[in-house]
Coordinates of C-alpha atoms in Angstrom, one line a residue:
M1206 CA -54.8 -110.9 -44.0
T1207 CA -55.9 -108.5 -46.6
T1208 CA -59.8 -107.8 -46.5
T1209 CA -61.9 -105.9 -48.6
T1210 CA -65.8 -104.5 -48.2
A1211 CA -68.7 -104.9 -50.5
H1212 CA -71.8 -103.2 -50.2
G1213 CA -74.6 -104.9 -50.8
V1214 CA -78.8 -104.9 -50.5
G1215 CA -79.1 -107.1 -46.9
V1216 CA -82.4 -108.6 -47.9
S1217 CA -82.4 -111.3 -45.1
P1218 CA -81.2 -111.0 -41.4
G1219 CA -78.3 -112.3 -39.7
Q1220 CA -74.6 -112.4 -39.6
V1221 CA -72.1 -115.3 -40.0
S1222 CA -68.4 -116.2 -41.2
G1223 CA -66.6 -118.6 -42.6
P1224 CA -65.2 -119.9 -46.2
V1225 CA -66.5 -119.0 -49.3
A1226 CA -67.9 -121.3 -51.6
R1227 CA -68.1 -119.7 -55.7
V1228 CA -70.7 -121.0 -57.4
A1229 CA -70.3 -121.8 -60.9
E1230 CA -70.3 -119.1 -64.0
P1231 CA -72.7 -119.6 -66.6
L1232 CA -70.9 -121.8 -68.9
P1233 CA -69.3 -119.6 -72.3
E1234 CA -70.9 -118.9 -75.2
P1235 CA -71.2 -121.4 -77.4
K1236 CA -69.4 -121.3 -80.6
A1237 CA -71.1 -121.0 -84.2
T1238 CA -68.7 -122.8 -85.9
P1239 CA -67.9 -125.9 -87.2
A1240 CA -70.7 -126.7 -89.0
P1241 CA -72.2 -130.3 -88.6
A1242 CA -71.6 -132.3 -91.6
D1243 CA -74.9 -133.9 -91.2
R1244 CA -77.5 -130.9 -89.9
D1245 CA -80.7 -134.0 -89.0
Q1246 CA -78.0 -135.8 -87.0
E1247 CA -76.8 -133.1 -85.4
A1248 CA -80.5 -131.5 -84.6
A1249 CA -81.8 -135.2 -82.9
R1250 CA -79.3 -134.5 -80.8
I1251 CA -81.2 -132.0 -79.1
G1252 CA -84.4 -133.7 -78.2
P1253 CA -82.7 -136.7 -76.1
A1254 CA -80.3 -134.0 -74.3
A1255 CA -82.9 -132.2 -73.2
T1256 CA -85.0 -135.9 -71.7
A1257 CA -81.7 -136.1 -69.7
V1258 CA -81.6 -132.9 -68.0
A1259 CA -85.5 -132.9 -67.9
R1260 CA -84.8 -136.4 -65.6
R1261 CA -82.3 -135.3 -63.8
L1262 CA -84.1 -132.4 -62.3
A1263 CA -87.6 -134.7 -62.2
D1264 CA -85.4 -136.9 -60.2
R1265 CA -84.4 -134.0 -57.7
A1266 CA -87.7 -133.0 -57.5
E1267 CA -89.1 -136.3 -55.9
S1268 CA -86.7 -135.9 -52.7
V1269 CA -88.0 -132.5 -51.6
T1270 CA -91.5 -131.2 -51.3
G1271 CA -93.2 -127.9 -50.8
E1272 CA -92.2 -124.6 -53.1
A1273 CA -88.7 -126.7 -53.7
R1274 CA -90.3 -129.5 -55.6
A1275 CA -92.8 -127.2 -57.7
I1276 CA -89.4 -124.8 -58.7
L1277 CA -87.6 -128.2 -59.8
E1278 CA -90.6 -129.6 -61.6
T1279 CA -91.4 -126.2 -63.2
T1280 CA -87.7 -126.0 -64.4
A1281 CA -87.6 -129.9 -66.0
A1282 CA -90.6 -128.5 -67.7
M1283 CA -89.3 -125.7 -69.0
A1284 CA -86.1 -128.0 -70.0
G1285 CA -88.7 -130.1 -72.3
D1286 CA -90.6 -127.0 -73.9
P1287 CA -91.6 -128.2 -77.1
T1288 CA -91.5 -124.5 -78.8
L1289 CA -87.6 -124.0 -77.4
L1290 CA -86.5 -127.3 -78.7
A1291 CA -88.4 -127.0 -82.5
N1292 CA -86.7 -123.5 -82.5
A1293 CA -83.4 -125.4 -81.9
E1294 CA -83.7 -128.4 -84.3
K1295 CA -84.7 -125.1 -86.4
L1296 CA -81.8 -123.4 -86.3
V1297 CA -79.1 -126.7 -87.0
R1298 CA -81.6 -127.8 -90.1
E1299 CA -81.6 -124.1 -91.3
R1300 CA -78.8 -122.2 -90.4
G1301 CA -76.3 -125.3 -89.8
L1302 CA -76.1 -124.2 -86.6
P1303 CA -74.0 -126.8 -84.2
A1304 CA -76.5 -128.1 -81.4
P1305 CA -75.0 -126.3 -78.4
R1306 CA -74.9 -122.8 -80.3
A1307 CA -78.7 -123.7 -81.3
A1308 CA -79.7 -124.5 -78.3
F1309 CA -77.8 -121.2 -76.7
E1310 CA -79.8 -118.9 -79.8
A1311 CA -83.2 -120.6 -79.2
A1312 CA -82.9 -120.0 -75.6
E1313 CA -81.6 -116.3 -75.6
E1314 CA -84.2 -115.3 -78.1
F1315 CA -87.2 -116.5 -74.8
A1316 CA -85.3 -114.8 -72.8
A1317 CA -85.2 -111.7 -74.6
L1318 CA -88.7 -111.4 -74.8
L1319 CA -88.9 -112.2 -71.3
A1320 CA -86.6 -109.4 -70.7
A1321 CA -89.0 -106.7 -72.8
A1322 CA -91.9 -108.1 -70.9
G1323 CA -90.4 -107.0 -67.6
G1324 CA -91.5 -107.3 -64.0
Y1325 CA -92.5 -111.1 -62.7
L1326 CA -91.5 -112.7 -66.5
A1327 CA -88.3 -110.6 -66.6
E1328 CA -87.2 -112.4 -63.4
R1329 CA -87.5 -115.8 -65.4
V1330 CA -84.9 -114.6 -68.0
R1331 CA -82.4 -116.4 -65.4
D1332 CA -84.2 -119.5 -65.6
V1333 CA -84.3 -119.2 -68.9
R1334 CA -80.9 -119.3 -69.2
D1335 CA -79.9 -121.8 -66.7
V1336 CA -81.9 -124.6 -68.6
A1337 CA -79.8 -123.4 -71.7
D1338 CA -76.1 -123.8 -69.5
R1339 CA -77.7 -127.1 -68.7
L1340 CA -78.6 -128.2 -72.1
I1341 CA -75.4 -127.0 -73.5
A1342 CA -73.6 -129.0 -70.9
E1343 CA -75.4 -132.1 -71.6
L1344 CA -74.6 -131.6 -75.5
T1345 CA -71.5 -130.6 -75.2
G1346 CA -70.5 -133.5 -72.3
T1347 CA -69.2 -130.7 -69.8
A1348 CA -70.3 -130.3 -66.4
P1349 CA -73.2 -127.7 -65.8
P1350 CA -72.8 -124.6 -63.4
G1351 CA -74.2 -124.5 -60.1
V1352 CA -73.9 -124.9 -56.3
P1353 CA -70.6 -126.6 -56.1
E1354 CA -71.0 -129.9 -53.5
L1355 CA -70.3 -128.4 -49.8
S1356 CA -68.2 -130.8 -47.4
G1357 CA -68.5 -128.4 -45.1
P1358 CA -70.3 -124.5 -44.0
A1359 CA -69.4 -122.2 -46.0
V1360 CA -70.7 -118.6 -47.8
L1361 CA -72.4 -119.0 -51.2
V1362 CA -71.0 -116.3 -53.5
A1363 CA -72.8 -116.4 -57.1
R1364 CA -73.3 -113.7 -59.9
D1365 CA -77.0 -114.8 -59.0
L1366 CA -78.6 -117.9 -58.4
A1367 CA -81.4 -119.9 -60.8
P1368 CA -84.2 -121.3 -58.7
A1369 CA -82.9 -124.8 -59.8
D1370 CA -79.4 -123.7 -58.6
T1371 CA -80.9 -123.2 -54.5
A1372 CA -84.2 -125.2 -54.5
D1373 CA -82.6 -128.2 -52.7
L1374 CA -80.3 -126.3 -50.5
D1375 CA -79.2 -127.8 -46.8
P1376 CA -78.9 -124.3 -44.8
R1377 CA -76.7 -126.8 -42.3
L1378 CA -74.3 -126.5 -44.6
V1379 CA -74.9 -123.0 -46.5
L1380 CA -74.1 -119.9 -43.9
A1381 CA -75.3 -117.2 -46.1
L1382 CA -75.9 -115.7 -49.8
V1383 CA -74.1 -113.1 -51.6
T1384 CA -74.5 -112.4 -54.9
E1385 CA -73.2 -110.1 -57.2
E1386 CA -76.3 -109.5 -59.8
G1387 CA -80.2 -109.1 -58.2
G1388 CA -82.4 -107.9 -56.4
P1389 CA -84.3 -107.3 -53.2
T1390 CA -87.2 -108.6 -54.5
G1391 CA -85.6 -111.6 -56.3
H1392 CA -85.6 -115.3 -55.8
T1393 CA -82.5 -115.7 -54.0
A1394 CA -84.0 -112.8 -51.3
I1395 CA -87.1 -115.1 -50.8
L1396 CA -85.4 -118.2 -50.5
A1397 CA -82.8 -117.2 -47.9
R1398 CA -85.6 -115.3 -45.8
S1399 CA -87.8 -119.0 -45.8
L1400 CA -84.6 -121.1 -45.3
G1401 CA -83.5 -118.7 -42.6
I1402 CA -79.9 -117.7 -43.3
P1403 CA -78.1 -114.4 -44.1
A1404 CA -78.3 -113.3 -47.6
V1405 CA -76.6 -110.4 -49.3
V1406 CA -78.1 -109.6 -53.2
A1407 CA -76.4 -106.7 -55.4
A1408 CA -73.0 -106.5 -54.0
R1409 CA -70.9 -105.5 -56.5
G1410 CA -67.3 -106.6 -56.4
V1411 CA -67.6 -109.6 -54.4
L1412 CA -66.6 -112.0 -57.9
A1413 CA -63.3 -109.5 -58.3
A1414 CA -62.1 -110.2 -54.9
D1415 CA -61.4 -114.0 -55.2
A1416 CA -62.2 -114.5 -51.7
M1417 CA -61.8 -117.2 -49.4
G1418 CA -63.7 -116.2 -46.8
A1419 CA -66.1 -113.6 -45.7
R1420 CA -68.5 -112.0 -43.1
V1421 CA -71.8 -111.5 -43.7
D1422 CA -74.4 -109.3 -42.3
G1423 CA -77.6 -109.8 -44.1
D1424 CA -78.8 -106.7 -42.0
T1425 CA -76.6 -104.0 -43.0
G1426 CA -76.1 -105.6 -46.2
E1427 CA -72.1 -105.2 -45.6
V1428 CA -69.8 -108.2 -46.7
E1429 CA -66.2 -108.2 -45.6
L1430 CA -63.9 -110.1 -47.9
S1431 CA -60.9 -111.7 -46.6
D1432 CA -57.7 -113.6 -49.1
E1433 CA -57.2 -115.7 -46.1
P1434 CA -60.2 -118.7 -44.6
V1435 CA -62.3 -117.4 -41.9
A1436 CA -63.8 -119.3 -39.1
V1437 CA -67.1 -120.6 -38.7
E1438 CA -69.0 -118.0 -36.5
V1439 CA -72.9 -118.1 -36.4
A1440 CA -75.0 -115.5 -34.6
Q1441 CA -77.4 -116.6 -32.8
R1442 CA -80.6 -116.0 -33.9
P1443 CA -84.1 -116.6 -32.0
A1444 CA -86.0 -119.4 -32.6
Q1445 CA -88.9 -118.8 -34.8
R1446 CA -92.0 -120.5 -34.0
V1447 CA -94.1 -122.9 -36.2
W1448 CA -97.2 -121.3 -38.0
D1449 CA -100.4 -122.9 -37.7
G1450 CA -102.3 -121.5 -41.0
V1451 CA -103.8 -118.7 -39.5
G1452 CA -102.8 -115.0 -40.3
R1453 CA -103.1 -112.9 -37.4
T1454 CA -101.2 -111.1 -34.9
A1455 CA -100.4 -111.8 -31.2
D1456 CA -103.3 -110.3 -30.1
G1457 CA -105.9 -111.5 -32.8
H1458 CA -105.9 -109.0 -35.2
P1459 CA -106.6 -110.7 -38.9
V1460 CA -104.1 -110.2 -41.9
K1461 CA -104.6 -113.3 -44.0
V1462 CA -101.2 -114.8 -45.5
L1463 CA -101.9 -115.5 -49.0
A1464 CA -100.4 -116.5 -51.9
N1465 CA -99.4 -115.8 -55.3
I1466 CA -99.3 -118.3 -58.1
G1467 CA -98.8 -118.4 -61.9
S1468 CA -100.0 -122.1 -62.4
A1469 CA -101.7 -124.8 -61.6
A1470 CA -98.8 -126.0 -60.2
D1471 CA -98.1 -123.2 -58.1
A1472 CA -101.5 -123.5 -56.8
A1473 CA -100.8 -127.1 -55.5
A1474 CA -97.7 -126.3 -53.9
A1475 CA -99.5 -123.2 -51.9
A1476 CA -101.9 -125.2 -50.6
A1477 CA -99.9 -128.1 -49.2
A1478 CA -98.1 -125.4 -47.8
G1479 CA -101.2 -124.1 -45.9
A1480 CA -102.1 -120.7 -48.2
E1481 CA -105.1 -119.2 -46.3
G1482 CA -106.0 -118.0 -50.0
V1483 CA -104.7 -116.8 -53.4
G1484 CA -104.2 -113.1 -53.1
L1485 CA -102.1 -112.9 -57.0
F1486 CA -103.1 -115.5 -59.6
R1487 CA -101.2 -114.0 -62.5
T1488 CA -103.1 -115.2 -65.6
E1489 CA -100.3 -114.9 -68.8
F1490 CA -99.0 -118.3 -68.0
C1491 CA -102.3 -118.8 -70.2
F1492 CA -101.6 -116.7 -73.1
L1493 CA -97.5 -116.6 -72.8
A1494 CA -96.9 -119.3 -75.4
A1495 CA -100.0 -119.0 -77.8
T1496 CA -100.1 -117.3 -81.2
S1497 CA -103.7 -116.7 -81.3
E1498 CA -105.8 -115.9 -78.0
P1499 CA -106.7 -118.5 -76.7
D1500 CA -110.5 -119.2 -76.4
V1501 CA -113.0 -119.1 -73.4
A1502 CA -113.1 -122.6 -73.1
A1503 CA -109.3 -123.1 -73.2
Q1504 CA -108.7 -120.4 -70.7
R1505 CA -111.8 -122.1 -68.2
A1506 CA -110.4 -125.1 -68.6
A1507 CA -106.7 -124.0 -67.4
Y1508 CA -107.8 -121.3 -64.6
A1509 CA -109.9 -124.0 -63.3
E1510 CA -107.1 -126.4 -63.0
A1511 CA -105.2 -123.7 -60.7
L1512 CA -108.2 -123.1 -58.8
A1513 CA -109.3 -126.1 -58.2
P1514 CA -107.1 -126.5 -54.7
F1515 CA -108.6 -123.7 -52.9
A1516 CA -112.7 -124.3 -53.1
G1517 CA -113.9 -122.9 -50.8
K1518 CA -111.0 -120.0 -50.3
P1519 CA -110.5 -116.8 -51.4
V1520 CA -108.7 -116.2 -54.9
V1521 CA -108.1 -113.1 -56.8
V1522 CA -107.4 -113.4 -60.2
R1523 CA -105.4 -110.9 -62.1
T1524 CA -106.6 -110.5 -65.7
L1525 CA -104.0 -110.2 -68.4
D1526 CA -101.5 -108.0 -67.7
A1527 CA -99.7 -107.6 -71.0
G1528 CA -99.5 -105.3 -74.0
A1529 CA -96.4 -103.0 -75.4
D1530 CA -93.9 -103.9 -73.3
K1531 CA -95.2 -107.8 -72.8
P1532 CA -95.9 -108.5 -76.3
L1533 CA -98.3 -111.5 -77.7
P1534 CA -99.0 -111.5 -81.0
F1535 CA -102.5 -111.8 -80.9
L1536 CA -102.5 -108.0 -79.4
N1537 CA -100.9 -106.3 -82.6
A1538 CA -98.9 -104.3 -80.5
T1539 CA -96.9 -100.9 -82.1
D1540 CA -93.4 -99.7 -81.5
E1541 CA -93.6 -97.4 -78.2
P1542 CA -91.0 -95.1 -77.7
N1543 CA -91.1 -96.4 -74.0
P1544 CA -93.0 -99.3 -73.8
A1545 CA -93.0 -99.6 -70.0
L1546 CA -95.0 -96.1 -70.0
G1547 CA -97.4 -97.6 -73.0
V1548 CA -100.5 -99.2 -73.9
R1549 CA -100.2 -102.0 -71.3
G1550 CA -101.9 -103.9 -68.6
I1551 CA -105.6 -102.8 -68.3
R1552 CA -104.6 -99.9 -71.5
V1553 CA -104.4 -102.6 -74.1
A1554 CA -108.7 -103.7 -72.6
F1555 CA -109.4 -100.1 -73.7
D1556 CA -109.0 -100.6 -77.5
R1557 CA -109.6 -104.4 -77.5
P1558 CA -112.6 -104.5 -74.5
E1559 CA -113.5 -108.0 -76.1
I1560 CA -109.7 -109.9 -74.7
V1561 CA -110.7 -108.9 -71.1
D1562 CA -114.3 -109.2 -71.4
R1563 CA -113.9 -112.9 -72.7
Q1564 CA -111.2 -113.6 -70.3
L1565 CA -114.1 -112.3 -67.3
E1566 CA -116.1 -115.0 -68.8
A1567 CA -113.9 -117.4 -68.8
I1568 CA -112.9 -116.7 -64.9
A1569 CA -116.2 -116.8 -63.7
A1570 CA -116.9 -119.9 -65.6
A1571 CA -114.0 -121.5 -63.8
A1572 CA -114.7 -120.1 -60.4
A1573 CA -118.5 -121.7 -60.7
D1574 CA -116.7 -125.1 -61.7
T1575 CA -114.1 -125.4 -58.5
G1576 CA -116.0 -123.7 -55.9
A1577 CA -113.5 -120.9 -55.7
E1578 CA -114.1 -118.2 -53.4
V1579 CA -112.7 -115.7 -57.0
S1580 CA -112.8 -112.0 -57.2
V1581 CA -111.0 -110.4 -60.1
M1582 CA -108.5 -107.5 -59.9
A1583 CA -106.8 -105.1 -63.4
P1584 CA -103.3 -104.4 -63.5
M1585 CA -101.8 -100.9 -64.0
V1586 CA -104.5 -99.1 -63.3
A1587 CA -104.2 -95.2 -62.9
T1588 CA -107.4 -93.7 -62.5
A1589 CA -110.8 -94.0 -60.7
E1590 CA -111.8 -93.6 -63.7
E1591 CA -110.4 -96.6 -65.0
A1592 CA -111.3 -98.5 -61.6
A1593 CA -114.8 -98.0 -62.4
W1594 CA -114.9 -99.3 -65.9
F1595 CA -112.9 -102.1 -64.9
A1596 CA -115.5 -103.1 -61.8
Q1597 CA -118.8 -102.7 -64.1
R1598 CA -117.1 -105.1 -66.6
A1599 CA -116.3 -107.8 -64.3
R1600 CA -119.7 -107.2 -62.7
A1601 CA -121.8 -107.8 -65.8
A1602 CA -119.7 -111.1 -66.4
G1603 CA -120.9 -112.2 -62.7
I1604 CA -118.0 -111.4 -61.0
T1605 CA -119.5 -109.4 -58.1
R1606 CA -116.1 -108.9 -56.4
A1607 CA -113.8 -106.6 -58.2
G1608 CA -110.7 -104.6 -57.4
V1609 CA -107.4 -103.0 -58.6
M1610 CA -103.9 -103.0 -58.2
I1611 CA -101.9 -100.0 -57.3
E1612 CA -99.0 -100.2 -58.7
V1613 CA -98.8 -96.5 -60.3
P1614 CA -98.2 -93.5 -57.8
A1615 CA -101.2 -91.7 -59.8
A1616 CA -102.9 -94.7 -57.7
A1617 CA -101.6 -94.9 -55.0
L1618 CA -102.7 -90.7 -54.8
S1619 CA -105.9 -91.3 -55.2
A1620 CA -106.5 -94.4 -53.8
A1621 CA -109.6 -92.7 -51.8
E1622 CA -111.4 -92.0 -54.8
V1623 CA -110.0 -95.2 -56.5
L1624 CA -111.4 -97.5 -53.7
D1625 CA -115.1 -95.6 -53.9
A1626 CA -115.2 -97.1 -57.5
V1627 CA -114.2 -100.8 -56.4
D1628 CA -114.1 -103.4 -53.6
F1629 CA -110.6 -103.7 -52.7
V1630 CA -107.1 -102.4 -53.9
S1631 CA -103.9 -104.7 -53.5
I1632 CA -100.8 -102.7 -53.7
G1633 CA -98.0 -104.2 -56.0
T1634 CA -94.9 -102.9 -54.3
N1635 CA -91.9 -104.5 -57.1
D1636 CA -93.7 -101.9 -59.8
L1637 CA -95.1 -99.1 -57.7
A1638 CA -91.3 -99.1 -56.4
Q1639 CA -89.9 -98.8 -59.8
Y1640 CA -92.1 -96.6 -60.7
T1641 CA -91.7 -94.2 -57.8
F1642 CA -88.1 -94.1 -57.8
A1643 CA -87.8 -94.0 -61.7
A1644 CA -85.6 -97.3 -61.1
D1645 CA -85.8 -100.6 -63.6
R1646 CA -85.9 -103.5 -60.6
M1647 CA -84.3 -105.7 -62.8
L1648 CA -80.8 -103.4 -62.7
G1649 CA -78.4 -104.6 -59.9
A1650 CA -77.0 -101.0 -59.9
L1651 CA -80.5 -99.8 -58.9
A1652 CA -81.4 -102.4 -56.3
Q1653 CA -80.9 -99.7 -53.4
L1654 CA -83.8 -97.7 -54.7
N1655 CA -86.1 -100.7 -55.0
D1656 CA -85.9 -101.7 -51.8
P1657 CA -89.2 -102.1 -50.0
W1658 CA -87.8 -100.8 -47.0
Q1659 CA -87.6 -97.3 -49.1
P1660 CA -89.7 -94.7 -47.1
A1661 CA -90.9 -93.2 -49.7
L1662 CA -92.4 -96.5 -50.7
L1663 CA -93.7 -97.3 -47.3
R1664 CA -96.0 -93.9 -47.2
L1665 CA -97.2 -94.9 -50.0
V1666 CA -98.4 -97.9 -49.0
E1667 CA -99.7 -95.7 -45.6
L1668 CA -101.8 -93.2 -47.6
V1669 CA -103.5 -96.3 -49.9
A1670 CA -103.9 -98.7 -46.5
R1671 CA -105.7 -95.3 -44.4
A1672 CA -108.1 -94.7 -47.1
G1673 CA -109.1 -98.2 -47.7
R1674 CA -110.1 -98.5 -43.2
E1675 CA -111.5 -94.9 -43.5
R1676 CA -113.5 -96.9 -46.5
G1677 CA -114.3 -100.1 -44.5
K1678 CA -112.7 -101.9 -47.7
P1679 CA -109.6 -104.5 -47.7
V1680 CA -106.2 -103.2 -48.7
G1681 CA -103.9 -106.4 -49.8
V1682 CA -100.2 -106.3 -50.6
C1683 CA -99.0 -108.6 -53.3
G1684 CA -95.2 -107.0 -54.5
E1685 CA -92.9 -109.1 -52.2
A1686 CA -92.4 -107.2 -49.4
A1687 CA -94.9 -109.3 -48.4
A1688 CA -92.6 -112.2 -48.4
D1689 CA -90.0 -110.5 -45.7
G1690 CA -91.6 -111.4 -42.3
L1691 CA -90.4 -108.3 -40.6
L1692 CA -91.8 -105.9 -43.1
A1693 CA -95.0 -107.9 -43.1
G1694 CA -95.2 -106.7 -39.0
V1695 CA -94.5 -103.0 -40.5
L1696 CA -97.3 -103.6 -43.0
A1697 CA -100.0 -104.6 -41.0
G1698 CA -99.3 -102.2 -38.5
L1699 CA -99.5 -99.8 -41.8
G1700 CA -103.1 -100.9 -42.2
V1701 CA -102.9 -103.5 -45.0
T1702 CA -105.2 -106.7 -44.2
S1703 CA -103.4 -109.1 -46.1
L1704 CA -100.4 -110.1 -47.4
S1705 CA -99.6 -112.3 -50.4
M1706 CA -96.5 -113.8 -51.3
V1707 CA -94.6 -116.7 -52.5
T1708 CA -95.3 -120.4 -51.6
A1709 CA -91.6 -120.4 -49.5
A1710 CA -92.0 -117.4 -47.4
L1711 CA -95.6 -118.3 -46.4
G1712 CA -94.8 -120.2 -42.4
A1713 CA -92.2 -117.5 -41.9
V1714 CA -94.3 -114.9 -42.5
G1715 CA -97.0 -116.0 -40.6
A1716 CA -95.1 -117.1 -37.5
S1717 CA -93.6 -114.0 -37.7
L1718 CA -97.1 -112.1 -37.9
A1719 CA -98.1 -113.9 -34.9
E1720 CA -95.0 -112.6 -32.6
H1721 CA -96.3 -109.4 -32.0
S1722 CA -99.2 -107.9 -31.2
M1723 CA -100.8 -105.1 -33.4
A1724 CA -99.8 -101.9 -31.4
T1725 CA -96.2 -103.3 -31.9
C1726 CA -96.7 -103.6 -35.1
E1727 CA -98.3 -100.0 -35.6
Q1728 CA -95.6 -98.4 -33.6
A1729 CA -92.2 -100.0 -35.7
A1730 CA -94.8 -98.8 -38.9
R1731 CA -95.0 -95.1 -37.2
V1732 CA -90.6 -95.5 -36.5
A1733 CA -89.8 -96.5 -39.8
V1734 CA -92.1 -93.9 -41.6
A1735 CA -90.0 -91.5 -40.1
T1736 CA -86.8 -92.7 -41.1
A1737 CA -84.8 -91.6 -44.3
E1738 CA -83.4 -94.2 -45.5
P1739 CA -84.2 -98.0 -46.1
A1740 CA -81.5 -98.9 -43.8
Q1741 CA -82.6 -96.7 -40.9
A1742 CA -86.2 -98.1 -41.6
R1743 CA -85.6 -101.5 -41.2
Q1744 CA -83.4 -101.0 -38.4
A1745 CA -86.0 -99.0 -36.6
A1746 CA -88.5 -101.6 -37.0
R1747 CA -86.2 -104.3 -35.9
G1748 CA -85.5 -102.5 -32.2
L1749 CA -89.2 -103.1 -32.1
L1750 CA -90.2 -106.4 -33.8
H1751 CA -87.1 -108.8 -33.1
R1752 CA -86.1 -107.6 -29.3

């Protein structure tokens, strides 16, 4: 037996071994020839194919609940997106492309816009390409890529995984997830933790090995690949308590467990899963497909639909996070040599304050319509002066509680002055990590630098939390670091007062917090921060929080 070892980032703990099941690669790029004899007839194939794909996804959604259902329903809606389909039909009629090629090019154009946006929107690129593959498969009469039907327990190995691929995975059959691409804050990591199965991402070389068996260590990120079958073995993991819906440590110290949402569907799923509120409501969904700025009435209605499931509960609404690296037609963005460091987030509002004023007006009205306890926060704030500027505008709009995101290292380093200007802050660990380490979080090759267990990142969190504690003001975390049950205990120990995450992680994080006292969390935080490498930080914390 010959073995090779690949090293990635362990994102969900546990050790298993077993046979390998490879997830099919994306379909090859469709050819642009031959041109259809009847362009109108060829274009007319796209709508019915999209309807079939959407119907299949919707049928799968009917068989599941919660986050899985929301994922499948969202993907089904994307498959039937009228703009995507209209663009594909236009490519057939105007350029004479075959329908599969037209679907591919229309999806790639949309994916390029999302990739340029960076952050959360860039993470949706995989979803768009997944939908395109399903549509192309329908048009060509081939099997769509995705997770194979499993006849027995197996380790799933893939280049990457789309949410729709994994929404209804059976954890009794999936021993572990291993991907060559992806990162520690991506969908695969969150899904694996919610299912309680080991996972390793950014394990470069796992596909080239063409292995028949694998041993996976989700703690260390080590994947041992064998050219012969490997017997199924699963290391016993401690049983996890069921979360009672109240965020707190074992000794009763409150740490709110909140949801990140970006649509009304997300909100409904989060409420059904027992979220205590919303720590991050991304409002970009209201603007993404708009060719002109939505008026106050349209924004008000859209926000109200998402706020309604949280009547009487706290919801933190983030104002528009767009600009040079997140292009929207009505913003008139100019070319910049480095748009990720350009006029984006709150910086757009300095030149166009009327945009944020109208959004704040709509948010205040939607809060009144629904009874949700709404706060607002601004993205990409770098200085206390910017924080004060935003808080003043929010209060002028009738929103009494205003805060800012801590995503820029400068804001973390001046957290005391920032907190003097606002009522709360929320740390976006995804962006804070990539700006601190100068490492694009979408690049699998840099996944180690974007590991939320990086001690340098934890020290910045500690700095911000200390400033909040000294001023008696809340400090939340709304990056995907909050979705890691083990890391949640460390963040609480550092002084973080709320954790906001994808719906799939709520139960596991809430239960994990409830297993340990605040004193133990504080001890775990001290030892993690004192280490030099993320693997050491994780191991040190696990020694205290998962004995």
